[in-house]
Coordinates of N, CA and C in Angstrom, one line a residue:
M1 N -74.1 -26.1 58.9 CA -75.4 -25.5 58.6 C -76.3 -26.4 57.9
G2 N -77.6 -26.2 58.0 CA -78.6 -27.1 57.5 C -78.6 -27.2 56.0
D3 N -79.3 -28.1 55.5 CA -79.5 -28.3 54.0 C -80.5 -27.3 53.5
H4 N -80.1 -26.4 52.6 CA -80.9 -25.3 52.1 C -82.1 -25.8 51.2
R5 N -82.1 -27.0 50.9 CA -83.2 -27.6 50.1 C -84.4 -27.9 51.0
E6 N -84.2 -28.0 52.3 CA -85.3 -28.4 53.2 C -86.0 -27.1 53.6
K7 N -87.2 -27.3 54.0 CA -88.1 -26.2 54.6 C -87.5 -25.7 55.9
P8 N -87.4 -24.4 56.1 CA -86.9 -24.0 57.4 C -87.8 -24.5 58.5
S9 N -87.1 -25.2 59.5 CA -87.8 -25.8 60.6 C -87.1 -25.7 61.9
V10 N -87.8 -25.9 63.0 CA -87.2 -26.1 64.3 C -86.9 -27.5 64.4
Y11 N -85.7 -27.9 64.8 CA -85.3 -29.3 65.0 C -85.5 -29.6 66.4
I12 N -86.0 -30.8 66.7 CA -86.2 -31.3 68.0 C -85.4 -32.5 68.3
A13 N -84.5 -32.4 69.2 CA -83.6 -33.5 69.6 C -84.1 -34.1 70.9
V14 N -84.3 -35.4 70.9 CA -84.9 -36.1 72.0 C -84.0 -37.3 72.4
E15 N -83.7 -37.3 73.7 CA -83.0 -38.5 74.2 C -84.0 -39.7 74.1
D16 N -83.5 -40.9 73.8 CA -84.3 -42.1 73.6 C -85.4 -42.3 74.6
N17 N -85.1 -42.1 75.9 CA -86.1 -42.4 76.9 C -87.2 -41.4 77.0
Y18 N -87.2 -40.4 76.2 CA -88.2 -39.3 76.2 C -89.0 -39.3 74.9
K19 N -88.8 -40.3 74.0 CA -89.5 -40.3 72.7 C -91.0 -40.5 72.8
N20 N -91.5 -41.1 73.9 CA -92.9 -41.3 74.1 C -93.4 -40.4 75.2
S21 N -92.7 -39.3 75.5 CA -93.1 -38.5 76.7 C -94.3 -37.6 76.3
P22 N -95.2 -37.4 77.3 CA -96.3 -36.5 77.1 C -95.8 -35.1 76.8
L23 N -94.7 -34.7 77.5 CA -94.1 -33.4 77.3 C -93.7 -33.2 75.8
L24 N -93.2 -34.2 75.2 CA -92.8 -34.1 73.8 C -94.1 -33.9 72.9
N25 N -95.1 -34.7 73.2 CA -96.4 -34.6 72.5 C -96.9 -33.2 72.6
Y26 N -96.9 -32.6 73.8 CA -97.5 -31.2 74.0 C -96.6 -30.2 73.2
L27 N -95.3 -30.4 73.3 CA -94.4 -29.5 72.5 C -94.8 -29.5 71.0
C28 N -94.9 -30.7 70.5 CA -95.2 -30.9 69.0 C -96.6 -30.3 68.7
Y29 N -97.6 -30.6 69.6 CA -98.9 -30.0 69.3 C -98.9 -28.5 69.3
G30 N -98.1 -27.9 70.3 CA -98.0 -26.4 70.3 C -97.4 -25.8 69.1
L31 N -96.3 -26.4 68.7 CA -95.6 -26.0 67.4 C -96.5 -26.1 66.2
E32 N -97.2 -27.2 66.1 CA -98.2 -27.4 65.0 C -99.3 -26.4 65.1
E33 N -99.8 -26.1 66.3 CA -100.9 -25.2 66.5 C -100.5 -23.8 66.0
E34 N -99.3 -23.4 66.2 CA -98.8 -22.1 65.9 C -98.3 -22.1 64.4
G35 N -98.3 -23.2 63.7 CA -97.9 -23.2 62.3 C -96.4 -23.2 62.2
I36 N -95.7 -23.6 63.2 CA -94.2 -23.6 63.2 C -93.7 -25.0 62.7
P37 N -93.1 -25.1 61.6 CA -92.6 -26.4 61.1 C -91.5 -27.0 62.0
F38 N -91.5 -28.3 62.2 CA -90.5 -28.9 63.1 C -90.2 -30.3 62.5
K39 N -89.0 -30.7 62.9 CA -88.5 -32.0 62.4 C -87.8 -32.7 63.6
M40 N -88.1 -34.0 63.8 CA -87.4 -34.7 64.9 C -86.0 -35.1 64.4
M41 N -85.1 -35.1 65.3 CA -83.7 -35.5 65.0 C -83.4 -36.8 65.7
D42 N -82.6 -37.6 65.0 CA -82.1 -38.9 65.6 C -81.1 -38.5 66.7
N43 N -81.1 -39.3 67.7 CA -80.2 -39.1 68.8 C -78.9 -39.8 68.5
S44 N -77.9 -39.0 68.2 CA -76.6 -39.5 67.9 C -75.5 -38.9 68.8
A45 N -75.9 -38.1 69.8 CA -74.9 -37.4 70.6 C -74.7 -38.1 72.0
E46 N -73.7 -37.8 72.6 CA -73.4 -38.4 73.9 C -74.2 -37.8 75.1
N47 N -74.5 -36.5 74.9 CA -75.3 -35.8 76.0 C -76.3 -34.9 75.4
L48 N -77.1 -34.3 76.2 CA -78.2 -33.5 75.8 C -77.7 -32.2 75.1
Y49 N -76.7 -31.6 75.7 CA -76.1 -30.4 75.2 C -75.6 -30.6 73.8
S50 N -74.9 -31.7 73.6 CA -74.3 -32.0 72.2 C -75.5 -32.2 71.2
L51 N -76.5 -32.9 71.7 CA -77.7 -33.2 70.9 C -78.3 -31.9 70.5
A52 N -78.5 -31.0 71.4 CA -79.1 -29.7 71.1 C -78.3 -28.9 70.1
H53 N -77.0 -28.9 70.3 CA -76.1 -28.2 69.3 C -76.1 -28.8 67.9
Q54 N -76.1 -30.1 67.8 CA -76.2 -30.8 66.5 C -77.5 -30.5 65.8
A55 N -78.6 -30.4 66.6 CA -79.9 -30.1 66.0 C -79.9 -28.7 65.5
A56 N -79.4 -27.8 66.3 CA -79.4 -26.4 65.8 C -78.5 -26.2 64.6
Q57 N -77.4 -26.9 64.5 CA -76.5 -26.8 63.3 C -77.2 -27.4 62.1
A58 N -78.1 -28.4 62.3 CA -78.8 -29.0 61.1 C -80.0 -28.2 60.7
S59 N -80.5 -27.3 61.5 CA -81.7 -26.5 61.2 C -81.3 -25.3 60.3
R60 N -82.1 -25.0 59.3 CA -81.8 -23.8 58.5 C -82.0 -22.6 59.3
L61 N -82.9 -22.7 60.3 CA -83.1 -21.5 61.2 C -82.1 -21.4 62.3
N62 N -81.2 -22.4 62.4 CA -80.3 -22.5 63.5 C -81.0 -22.5 64.9
V63 N -82.1 -23.2 64.9 CA -83.0 -23.2 66.1 C -83.3 -24.7 66.4
S64 N -83.1 -25.1 67.7 CA -83.4 -26.4 68.1 C -84.0 -26.4 69.5
L65 N -84.7 -27.5 69.8 CA -85.2 -27.8 71.2 C -84.7 -29.1 71.5
A66 N -84.3 -29.3 72.8 CA -83.8 -30.6 73.2 C -84.6 -31.1 74.5
L67 N -84.9 -32.3 74.5 CA -85.7 -32.9 75.6 C -85.0 -34.1 76.1
G68 N -84.7 -34.1 77.4 CA -84.0 -35.2 78.0 C -83.9 -35.1 79.5
E69 N -83.1 -35.9 80.1 CA -83.0 -36.1 81.5 C -82.6 -34.8 82.2
N70 N -81.9 -33.9 81.6 CA -81.4 -32.7 82.3 C -82.3 -31.5 82.1
N71 N -83.6 -31.7 81.8 CA -84.5 -30.6 81.6 C -84.9 -30.0 82.8

């Protein structure tokens, strides 16, 4: 479970080759526009599903978004 000292946020897990993606930019702009706090996660998983799971586990809200090749 996430660190309870951090602000509740949606964690965004992104495969390395999508870090400069326009889709990621639009996603972040939309979250910001709606006032939803988010935090980018480092890519340390072998696949997108593991990455999404790790991000959800790290989030106090248990919510994550993942962006990668299998979208």
